[in-house]
Amino acid sequence: MFCLLCDKEEKLYDGLCKSCYLNEFQAVKVPEYATFTVCSHCGATLKQNKWIQVGYYDDEIINDAIQKDITVNEKLEDVEIFTEITNNRGTVYECILHVNGTVIDSPIRQEYPIEVKVEKGVCPDCSKFHSGYYEAVIQLRADGRKLDDEEIKDADEFIAKEIQRLCKTNKLAYVSERIVLKEGIDYNVGSYNAAHKIALNLQKTFGGVITESRKLVGFDKSKSRDLYRSWVSVRLPSFHKNDFIEYEDKILRIEKIGSHKFVGLNLSSYKEESVSWKEYDKTNKIATTDDIKKTTITNITPKQIQVFDPDTYETIEFDKNELMNSLNIGDEINTIKIKNRLYISI
């Protein structure tokens, strides 16, 4: 049998001698150009059907873009393919595709010029952001009162910082809408996980209690699962620092508000007492600093101190404690009357 190209008589491969066959062999079929997709909003790149954040378009991404559009000759064995970027013109990369392999027990090396073009698209996360998508609502409320302007300002700043921190690892960590209601502020957050973390940190910073509920809002066909929306309520306490509350028949002046508990000064024993937020619903705010009245010390003995009732001007006696050692007759001191009983607020 004779080679169709050189008339050489030897074993043929598809009508060609080994030398001609290797010369004519095309290791891969290359398209006119290859493409890869970049999100026009955040710069994420679609790689192997997954969107990833990259700082630049590396060789691996461009190599993947080429290999998804080429067809490797099924007769090529021990295949190795890599891409060399030779030039970049804006959204076009000029490349050389290097193909190594074995055919008829003979090694071959071939090169193919190819252009790779960047196509613009929108990743799912950016699509969600620009459509106003959200998975959770942080409901900032105050128990039995309106939120103070200072509380709202502090919460806005706190949430903005939390979003800035969380968005580095979670692209759905954003507030799609901030809604002012008469009962408080709602923050629509793209990610439930982000909303949950923000709510926990809000509570650690401002105190209060967290409650949570969720509702079925749809079905994700692409992932074959139900879609839920969560409402995470952060309920700030009814009281502020220096307000007065009743707890287990004791009158406490709030000294500290923490993440796990709050601390009050017992106005009967003048000792600090800690109360867990789990016990919050057992408390009752009964007075504020606006209810404080000044009165005058009329007499001091080693064990007692006497003052005027600021309403009736009757003389009221109190057992003396260490906090009162610096007081003198004639000094003005703060008092608070609760349930017709007068307390000294030092």
mmCIF file of C-alpha atoms in Angstrom:
data_model
loop_
_atom_site.group_PDB
_atom_site.id
_atom_site.type_symbol
_atom_site.label_atom_id
_atom_site.label_comp_id
_atom_site.label_asym_id
_atom_site.label_seq_id
_atom_site.Cartn_x
_atom_site.Cartn_y
_atom_site.Cartn_z
ATOM 1 C CA MET A 1 0.000 0.000 0.000
ATOM 2 C CA PHE A 2 1.284 3.413 -0.939
ATOM 3 C CA CYS A 3 0.955 6.686 1.026
ATOM 4 C CA LEU A 4 -1.560 9.016 -0.566
ATOM 5 C CA LEU A 5 0.776 11.986 -0.135
ATOM 6 C CA CYS A 6 4.323 10.739 -0.733
ATOM 7 C CA ASP A 7 3.771 7.355 -2.458
ATOM 8 C CA LYS A 8 5.994 5.712 0.151
ATOM 9 C CA GLU A 9 5.194 2.032 0.565
ATOM 10 C CA GLU A 10 4.828 1.110 4.244
ATOM 11 C CA LYS A 11 2.197 0.598 6.896
ATOM 12 C CA LEU A 12 -0.490 3.236 6.482
ATOM 13 C CA TYR A 13 -2.589 5.173 8.949
ATOM 14 C CA ASP A 14 -5.794 6.485 7.427
ATOM 15 C CA GLY A 15 -4.117 6.151 4.017
ATOM 16 C CA LEU A 16 -0.908 7.930 5.050
ATOM 17 C CA CYS A 17 2.525 6.753 6.063
ATOM 18 C CA LYS A 18 3.556 7.407 9.623
ATOM 19 C CA SER A 19 5.602 10.495 8.732
ATOM 20 C CA CYS A 20 2.842 12.106 6.679
ATOM 21 C CA TYR A 21 0.208 11.113 9.212
ATOM 22 C CA LEU A 22 2.111 12.840 12.018
ATOM 23 C CA ASN A 23 2.683 15.905 9.847
ATOM 24 C CA GLU A 24 -1.022 16.175 9.013
ATOM 25 C CA PHE A 25 -2.263 15.229 12.483
ATOM 26 C CA GLN A 26 -4.308 17.925 14.218
ATOM 27 C CA ALA A 27 -4.144 17.438 17.964
ATOM 28 C CA VAL A 28 -7.068 19.753 18.719
ATOM 29 C CA LYS A 29 -9.805 21.571 16.898
ATOM 30 C CA VAL A 30 -9.664 25.238 17.920
ATOM 31 C CA PRO A 31 -12.540 27.734 17.505
ATOM 32 C CA GLU A 32 -12.049 31.201 16.073
ATOM 33 C CA TYR A 33 -11.964 32.566 19.628
ATOM 34 C CA ALA A 34 -12.820 31.514 23.195
ATOM 35 C CA THR A 35 -14.665 33.474 25.861
ATOM 36 C CA PHE A 36 -15.028 33.734 29.607
ATOM 37 C CA THR A 37 -17.597 35.731 31.568
ATOM 38 C CA VAL A 38 -16.955 38.441 34.147
ATOM 39 C CA CYS A 39 -19.600 40.058 36.365
ATOM 40 C CA SER A 40 -19.916 43.675 35.271
ATOM 41 C CA HIS A 41 -20.724 44.763 38.851
ATOM 42 C CA CYS A 42 -18.272 42.979 41.156
ATOM 43 C CA GLY A 43 -15.674 41.499 38.803
ATOM 44 C CA ALA A 44 -16.345 37.878 39.771
ATOM 45 C CA THR A 45 -15.413 35.357 37.068
ATOM 46 C CA LEU A 46 -17.444 32.389 35.894
ATOM 47 C CA LYS A 47 -15.139 29.395 36.160
ATOM 48 C CA GLN A 48 -16.344 25.846 35.606
ATOM 49 C CA ASN A 49 -19.934 27.022 36.173
ATOM 50 C CA LYS A 50 -19.017 28.695 39.476
ATOM 51 C CA TRP A 51 -18.590 32.401 40.132
ATOM 52 C CA ILE A 52 -15.352 33.188 41.940
ATOM 53 C CA GLN A 53 -13.749 36.421 43.099
ATOM 54 C CA VAL A 54 -10.335 37.020 41.526
ATOM 55 C CA GLY A 55 -8.117 40.062 41.549
ATOM 56 C CA TYR A 56 -6.990 39.468 37.966
ATOM 57 C CA TYR A 57 -7.577 37.037 35.113
ATOM 58 C CA ASP A 58 -4.913 34.403 35.673
ATOM 59 C CA ASP A 59 -3.556 31.784 33.288
ATOM 60 C CA GLU A 60 -5.775 29.105 34.807
ATOM 61 C CA ILE A 61 -8.990 30.991 34.061
ATOM 62 C CA ILE A 62 -7.943 31.744 30.500
ATOM 63 C CA ASN A 63 -6.741 28.172 30.012
ATOM 64 C CA ASP A 64 -10.120 26.907 31.261
ATOM 65 C CA ALA A 65 -11.911 29.281 28.878
ATOM 66 C CA ILE A 66 -9.982 27.836 25.924
ATOM 67 C CA GLN A 67 -10.267 24.197 26.925
ATOM 68 C CA LYS A 68 -14.027 24.338 27.291
ATOM 69 C CA ASP A 69 -14.312 25.374 23.625
ATOM 70 C CA ILE A 70 -11.748 23.080 22.006
ATOM 71 C CA THR A 71 -12.099 19.464 20.865
ATOM 72 C CA VAL A 72 -9.187 17.113 21.510
ATOM 73 C CA ASN A 73 -8.485 14.486 18.844
ATOM 74 C CA GLU A 74 -9.544 11.165 20.323
ATOM 75 C CA LYS A 75 -6.387 9.503 18.930
ATOM 76 C CA LEU A 76 -4.114 11.743 20.985
ATOM 77 C CA GLU A 77 -2.822 10.058 24.127
ATOM 78 C CA ASP A 78 -0.997 11.348 27.224
ATOM 79 C CA VAL A 79 -2.482 14.764 26.585
ATOM 80 C CA GLU A 80 -1.009 17.895 28.188
ATOM 81 C CA ILE A 81 -2.422 21.323 27.337
ATOM 82 C CA PHE A 82 -1.420 24.718 28.694
ATOM 83 C CA THR A 83 -1.920 28.304 27.631
ATOM 84 C CA GLU A 84 0.613 31.078 27.158
ATOM 85 C CA ILE A 85 -0.710 34.647 27.164
ATOM 86 C CA THR A 86 1.312 36.670 24.662
ATOM 87 C CA ASN A 87 -0.592 39.971 24.578
ATOM 88 C CA ASN A 88 -3.547 41.762 26.153
ATOM 89 C CA ARG A 89 -5.667 44.304 24.290
ATOM 90 C CA GLY A 90 -8.324 45.495 26.702
ATOM 91 C CA THR A 91 -10.890 42.721 26.832
ATOM 92 C CA VAL A 92 -9.007 40.510 24.358
ATOM 93 C CA TYR A 93 -6.154 38.185 25.260
ATOM 94 C CA GLU A 94 -3.874 36.860 22.516
ATOM 95 C CA CYS A 95 -2.706 33.384 23.467
ATOM 96 C CA ILE A 96 -0.730 30.389 22.253
ATOM 97 C CA LEU A 97 -2.223 26.984 23.076
ATOM 98 C CA HIS A 98 0.547 24.447 23.664
ATOM 99 C CA VAL A 99 -0.515 20.829 23.126
ATOM 100 C CA ASN A 100 1.710 17.860 23.982
ATOM 101 C CA GLY A 101 0.834 14.203 23.577
ATOM 102 C CA THR A 102 1.534 10.878 21.916
ATOM 103 C CA VAL A 103 0.296 9.510 18.572
ATOM 104 C CA ILE A 104 1.339 6.097 17.213
ATOM 105 C CA ASP A 105 3.883 5.884 20.038
ATOM 106 C CA SER A 106 5.451 9.116 18.808
ATOM 107 C CA PRO A 107 5.560 12.333 20.849
ATOM 108 C CA ILE A 108 4.129 15.450 19.245
ATOM 109 C CA ARG A 109 4.131 19.118 20.210
ATOM 110 C CA GLN A 110 1.819 21.565 18.503
ATOM 111 C CA GLU A 111 0.950 25.236 18.998
ATOM 112 C CA TYR A 112 -2.275 27.025 18.102
ATOM 113 C CA PRO A 113 -2.844 30.793 18.209
ATOM 114 C CA ILE A 114 -6.186 31.742 19.728
ATOM 115 C CA GLU A 115 -7.892 34.843 21.100
ATOM 116 C CA VAL A 116 -9.808 34.863 24.369
ATOM 117 C CA LYS A 117 -12.477 37.520 24.789
ATOM 118 C CA VAL A 118 -13.970 38.788 28.057
ATOM 119 C CA GLU A 119 -17.766 38.828 28.061
ATOM 120 C CA LYS A 120 -19.769 40.853 30.567
ATOM 121 C CA GLY A 121 -22.465 39.210 32.679
ATOM 122 C CA VAL A 122 -24.088 39.475 36.093
ATOM 123 C CA CYS A 123 -23.375 36.968 38.845
ATOM 124 C CA PRO A 124 -26.306 35.633 40.913
ATOM 125 C CA ASP A 125 -25.273 37.588 44.024
ATOM 126 C CA CYS A 126 -25.166 40.917 42.186
ATOM 127 C CA SER A 127 -28.420 40.060 40.470
ATOM 128 C CA LYS A 128 -29.975 39.524 43.889
ATOM 129 C CA PHE A 129 -28.532 42.777 45.210
ATOM 130 C CA HIS A 130 -29.792 44.901 42.329
ATOM 131 C CA SER A 131 -33.233 43.287 42.475
ATOM 132 C CA GLY A 132 -33.583 44.109 46.196
ATOM 133 C CA TYR A 133 -33.404 40.458 47.246
ATOM 134 C CA TYR A 134 -33.170 39.805 50.983
ATOM 135 C CA GLU A 135 -33.306 36.728 53.189
ATOM 136 C CA ALA A 136 -33.785 38.355 56.582
ATOM 137 C CA VAL A 137 -35.070 41.443 58.340
ATOM 138 C CA ILE A 138 -33.380 42.851 61.418
ATOM 139 C CA GLN A 139 -36.101 44.524 63.459
ATOM 140 C CA LEU A 140 -34.672 47.062 65.902
ATOM 141 C CA ARG A 141 -37.194 47.863 68.591
ATOM 142 C CA ALA A 142 -37.331 49.279 72.113
ATOM 143 C CA ASP A 143 -39.570 47.639 74.690
ATOM 144 C CA GLY A 144 -42.519 49.812 75.668
ATOM 145 C CA ARG A 145 -41.030 53.013 74.250
ATOM 146 C CA LYS A 146 -39.761 54.666 71.080
ATOM 147 C CA LEU A 147 -36.157 54.321 70.045
ATOM 148 C CA ASP A 148 -34.078 57.351 70.943
ATOM 149 C CA ASP A 149 -32.443 59.327 68.133
ATOM 150 C CA GLU A 150 -29.062 58.485 69.652
ATOM 151 C CA GLU A 151 -29.899 54.775 69.707
ATOM 152 C CA ILE A 152 -30.916 54.864 66.026
ATOM 153 C CA LYS A 153 -27.773 56.772 65.062
ATOM 154 C CA ASP A 154 -25.540 54.360 66.991
ATOM 155 C CA ALA A 155 -27.316 51.316 65.530
ATOM 156 C CA ASP A 156 -27.024 52.656 61.958
ATOM 157 C CA GLU A 157 -23.298 53.209 62.389
ATOM 158 C CA PHE A 158 -22.834 49.826 64.045
ATOM 159 C CA ILE A 159 -24.687 47.942 61.289
ATOM 160 C CA ALA A 160 -22.770 49.819 58.569
ATOM 161 C CA LYS A 161 -19.466 48.708 60.120
ATOM 162 C CA GLU A 162 -20.695 45.118 60.487
ATOM 163 C CA ILE A 163 -21.780 45.042 56.831
ATOM 164 C CA GLN A 164 -18.399 46.401 55.756
ATOM 165 C CA ARG A 165 -16.687 43.628 57.727
ATOM 166 C CA LEU A 166 -18.936 40.753 56.674
ATOM 167 C CA CYS A 167 -19.166 41.600 52.968
ATOM 168 C CA LYS A 168 -15.502 40.655 52.549
ATOM 169 C CA THR A 169 -16.468 36.991 52.834
ATOM 170 C CA ASN A 170 -20.208 37.113 52.108
ATOM 171 C CA LYS A 171 -21.410 38.989 49.013
ATOM 172 C CA LEU A 172 -24.987 38.889 50.295
ATOM 173 C CA ALA A 173 -23.988 40.851 53.391
ATOM 174 C CA TYR A 174 -25.736 44.074 52.413
ATOM 175 C CA VAL A 175 -28.732 46.120 53.512
ATOM 176 C CA SER A 176 -31.092 46.339 50.556
ATOM 177 C CA GLU A 177 -33.492 48.679 52.325
ATOM 178 C CA ARG A 178 -33.771 50.561 55.608
ATOM 179 C CA ILE A 179 -37.386 51.153 56.613
ATOM 180 C CA VAL A 180 -38.416 53.644 59.300
ATOM 181 C CA LEU A 181 -41.567 52.599 61.162
ATOM 182 C CA LYS A 182 -43.330 54.157 64.123
ATOM 183 C CA GLU A 183 -42.359 51.124 66.193
ATOM 184 C CA GLY A 184 -38.686 51.102 65.145
ATOM 185 C CA ILE A 185 -36.317 50.458 62.235
ATOM 186 C CA ASP A 186 -36.262 47.477 59.843
ATOM 187 C CA TYR A 187 -33.084 46.540 57.973
ATOM 188 C CA ASN A 188 -33.587 44.171 55.017
ATOM 189 C CA VAL A 189 -30.403 42.088 54.789
ATOM 190 C CA GLY A 190 -29.412 39.982 51.775
ATOM 191 C CA SER A 191 -27.992 37.086 53.810
ATOM 192 C CA TYR A 192 -29.674 35.392 56.761
ATOM 193 C CA ASN A 193 -26.269 34.383 58.153
ATOM 194 C CA ALA A 194 -25.103 38.004 58.033
ATOM 195 C CA ALA A 195 -28.332 39.245 59.638
ATOM 196 C CA HIS A 196 -28.040 36.685 62.438
ATOM 197 C CA LYS A 197 -24.435 37.670 63.197
ATOM 198 C CA ILE A 198 -25.285 41.383 63.132
ATOM 199 C CA ALA A 199 -28.237 40.872 65.481
ATOM 200 C CA LEU A 200 -26.099 38.931 67.972
ATOM 201 C CA ASN A 201 -23.455 41.653 67.945
ATOM 202 C CA LEU A 202 -26.113 44.359 68.287
ATOM 203 C CA GLN A 203 -27.393 42.640 71.395
ATOM 204 C CA LYS A 204 -23.874 42.284 72.800
ATOM 205 C CA THR A 205 -23.299 46.004 72.310
ATOM 206 C CA PHE A 206 -26.668 47.502 73.202
ATOM 207 C CA GLY A 207 -28.206 44.807 75.417
ATOM 208 C CA GLY A 208 -31.761 43.565 75.133
ATOM 209 C CA VAL A 209 -33.206 40.285 73.913
ATOM 210 C CA ILE A 210 -33.382 38.546 70.525
ATOM 211 C CA THR A 211 -36.345 36.665 69.108
ATOM 212 C CA GLU A 212 -36.587 35.072 65.690
ATOM 213 C CA SER A 213 -39.258 33.793 63.330
ATOM 214 C CA ARG A 214 -39.371 32.735 59.691
ATOM 215 C CA LYS A 215 -41.901 32.336 56.923
ATOM 216 C CA LEU A 216 -42.043 30.291 53.721
ATOM 217 C CA VAL A 217 -41.903 32.735 50.793
ATOM 218 C CA GLY A 218 -41.248 30.548 47.735
ATOM 219 C CA PHE A 219 -39.425 27.676 46.127
ATOM 220 C CA ASP A 220 -35.964 27.642 44.510
ATOM 221 C CA LYS A 221 -36.310 25.450 41.416
ATOM 222 C CA SER A 222 -32.575 25.518 40.673
ATOM 223 C CA LYS A 223 -31.776 24.022 44.091
ATOM 224 C CA SER A 224 -35.078 22.176 44.643
ATOM 225 C CA ARG A 225 -35.659 23.628 48.083
ATOM 226 C CA ASP A 226 -38.103 25.874 49.912
ATOM 227 C CA LEU A 227 -37.213 29.535 50.368
ATOM 228 C CA TYR A 228 -37.717 31.152 53.764
ATOM 229 C CA ARG A 229 -37.447 34.702 55.024
ATOM 230 C CA SER A 230 -36.435 35.322 58.624
ATOM 231 C CA TRP A 231 -37.308 38.145 60.991
ATOM 232 C CA VAL A 232 -34.670 38.688 63.681
ATOM 233 C CA SER A 233 -35.926 41.069 66.352
ATOM 234 C CA VAL A 234 -33.496 42.905 68.611
ATOM 235 C CA ARG A 235 -35.581 44.356 71.432
ATOM 236 C CA LEU A 236 -33.707 46.967 73.421
ATOM 237 C CA PRO A 237 -34.689 47.222 77.083
ATOM 238 C CA SER A 238 -37.325 49.620 78.297
ATOM 239 C CA PHE A 239 -34.735 51.242 80.543
ATOM 240 C CA HIS A 240 -31.526 53.192 80.127
ATOM 241 C CA LYS A 241 -28.561 53.439 82.444
ATOM 242 C CA ASN A 242 -29.578 55.229 85.701
ATOM 243 C CA ASP A 243 -33.262 54.361 85.228
ATOM 244 C CA PHE A 244 -35.061 52.514 88.020
ATOM 245 C CA ILE A 245 -36.655 49.087 87.705
ATOM 246 C CA GLU A 246 -38.529 46.674 89.916
ATOM 247 C CA TYR A 247 -37.283 43.079 89.975
ATOM 248 C CA GLU A 248 -38.428 40.421 92.433
ATOM 249 C CA ASP A 249 -39.855 43.089 94.774
ATOM 250 C CA LYS A 250 -36.533 44.935 94.748
ATOM 251 C CA ILE A 251 -35.871 48.408 93.411
ATOM 252 C CA LEU A 252 -32.729 48.589 91.286
ATOM 253 C CA ARG A 253 -31.024 51.563 89.715
ATOM 254 C CA ILE A 254 -29.431 50.443 86.437
ATOM 255 C CA GLU A 255 -25.642 50.719 86.617
ATOM 256 C CA LYS A 256 -24.419 48.662 83.625
ATOM 257 C CA ILE A 257 -25.997 47.133 80.515
ATOM 258 C CA GLY A 258 -24.015 44.199 79.094
ATOM 259 C CA SER A 259 -24.355 41.428 76.528
ATOM 260 C CA HIS A 260 -25.424 38.652 78.916
ATOM 261 C CA LYS A 261 -26.762 40.604 81.873
ATOM 262 C CA PHE A 262 -27.447 44.010 83.328
ATOM 263 C CA VAL A 263 -26.399 45.272 86.727
ATOM 264 C CA GLY A 264 -28.456 47.340 89.139
ATOM 265 C CA LEU A 265 -27.839 48.919 92.522
ATOM 266 C CA ASN A 266 -30.337 47.648 95.084
ATOM 267 C CA LEU A 267 -31.669 50.826 96.731
ATOM 268 C CA SER A 268 -32.495 48.939 99.936
ATOM 269 C CA SER A 269 -29.179 47.124 100.476
ATOM 270 C CA TYR A 270 -27.006 49.397 98.285
ATOM 271 C CA LYS A 271 -25.383 46.326 96.808
ATOM 272 C CA GLU A 272 -25.031 45.593 93.113
ATOM 273 C CA GLU A 273 -27.132 42.774 91.672
ATOM 274 C CA SER A 274 -26.737 41.106 88.252
ATOM 275 C CA VAL A 275 -29.771 40.052 86.259
ATOM 276 C CA SER A 276 -29.626 37.778 83.192
ATOM 277 C CA TRP A 277 -31.413 38.904 80.051
ATOM 278 C CA LYS A 278 -33.390 35.668 80.359
ATOM 279 C CA GLU A 279 -35.036 37.320 83.356
ATOM 280 C CA TYR A 280 -35.729 40.584 81.545
ATOM 281 C CA ASP A 281 -39.474 39.972 81.152
ATOM 282 C CA LYS A 282 -39.725 39.771 84.948
ATOM 283 C CA THR A 283 -38.574 43.383 85.291
ATOM 284 C CA ASN A 284 -40.647 46.538 85.263
ATOM 285 C CA LYS A 285 -39.347 50.026 84.618
ATOM 286 C CA ILE A 286 -40.834 52.316 87.253
ATOM 287 C CA ALA A 287 -38.871 55.590 87.180
ATOM 288 C CA THR A 288 -36.255 57.610 85.297
ATOM 289 C CA THR A 289 -33.742 60.270 86.205
ATOM 290 C CA ASP A 290 -36.490 62.850 85.561
ATOM 291 C CA ASP A 291 -38.244 61.547 88.686
ATOM 292 C CA ILE A 292 -35.286 62.242 90.958
ATOM 293 C CA LYS A 293 -35.799 65.017 93.518
ATOM 294 C CA LYS A 294 -33.264 66.710 95.710
ATOM 295 C CA THR A 295 -33.606 67.063 99.435
ATOM 296 C CA THR A 296 -31.484 68.132 102.409
ATOM 297 C CA ILE A 297 -29.774 66.048 105.087
ATOM 298 C CA THR A 298 -31.074 67.214 108.459
ATOM 299 C CA ASN A 299 -29.135 64.952 110.815
ATOM 300 C CA ILE A 300 -26.514 62.205 110.827
ATOM 301 C CA THR A 301 -25.832 59.678 113.573
ATOM 302 C CA PRO A 302 -23.344 56.819 113.594
ATOM 303 C CA LYS A 303 -26.061 54.436 112.331
ATOM 304 C CA GLN A 304 -28.668 56.631 110.657
ATOM 305 C CA ILE A 305 -29.135 59.549 108.333
ATOM 306 C CA GLN A 306 -32.175 61.830 108.333
ATOM 307 C CA VAL A 307 -33.570 63.775 105.369
ATOM 308 C CA PHE A 308 -36.659 65.777 104.486
ATOM 309 C CA ASP A 309 -39.254 64.122 102.298
ATOM 310 C CA PRO A 310 -39.182 66.521 99.291
ATOM 311 C CA ASP A 311 -42.989 66.251 98.935
ATOM 312 C CA THR A 312 -44.283 66.251 102.519
ATOM 313 C CA TYR A 313 -41.236 67.702 104.336
ATOM 314 C CA GLU A 314 -41.527 64.928 106.882
ATOM 315 C CA THR A 315 -38.316 63.649 108.411
ATOM 316 C CA ILE A 316 -37.349 60.254 106.995
ATOM 317 C CA GLU A 317 -34.687 58.049 108.581
ATOM 318 C CA PHE A 318 -32.388 55.696 106.676
ATOM 319 C CA ASP A 319 -29.892 53.142 107.905
ATOM 320 C CA LYS A 320 -26.431 54.448 107.222
ATOM 321 C CA ASN A 321 -24.031 52.515 104.953
ATOM 322 C CA GLU A 322 -20.495 52.940 103.651
ATOM 323 C CA LEU A 323 -21.650 54.959 100.636
ATOM 324 C CA MET A 324 -22.977 57.626 103.014
ATOM 325 C CA ASN A 325 -19.782 58.151 105.034
ATOM 326 C CA SER A 326 -18.787 61.242 103.053
ATOM 327 C CA LEU A 327 -22.151 62.993 103.557
ATOM 328 C CA ASN A 328 -22.606 65.894 105.935
ATOM 329 C CA ILE A 329 -25.558 67.647 107.562
ATOM 330 C CA GLY A 330 -26.948 70.266 105.177
ATOM 331 C CA ASP A 331 -25.816 68.463 102.018
ATOM 332 C CA GLU A 332 -28.277 68.099 99.168
ATOM 333 C CA ILE A 333 -28.774 64.521 97.968
ATOM 334 C CA ASN A 334 -30.857 62.800 95.280
ATOM 335 C CA THR A 335 -33.956 60.882 96.284
ATOM 336 C CA ILE A 336 -36.542 58.892 94.364
ATOM 337 C CA LYS A 337 -40.033 58.069 95.572
ATOM 338 C CA ILE A 338 -41.420 54.741 94.379
ATOM 339 C CA LYS A 339 -44.737 53.337 95.564
ATOM 340 C CA ASN A 340 -44.857 56.010 98.278
ATOM 341 C CA ARG A 341 -41.496 54.900 99.640
ATOM 342 C CA LEU A 342 -38.531 57.258 99.554
ATOM 343 C CA TYR A 343 -35.089 55.989 98.528
ATOM 344 C CA ILE A 344 -31.714 57.719 98.544
ATOM 345 C CA SER A 345 -30.019 57.544 95.140
ATOM 346 C CA ILE A 346 -26.305 58.020 95.671
#
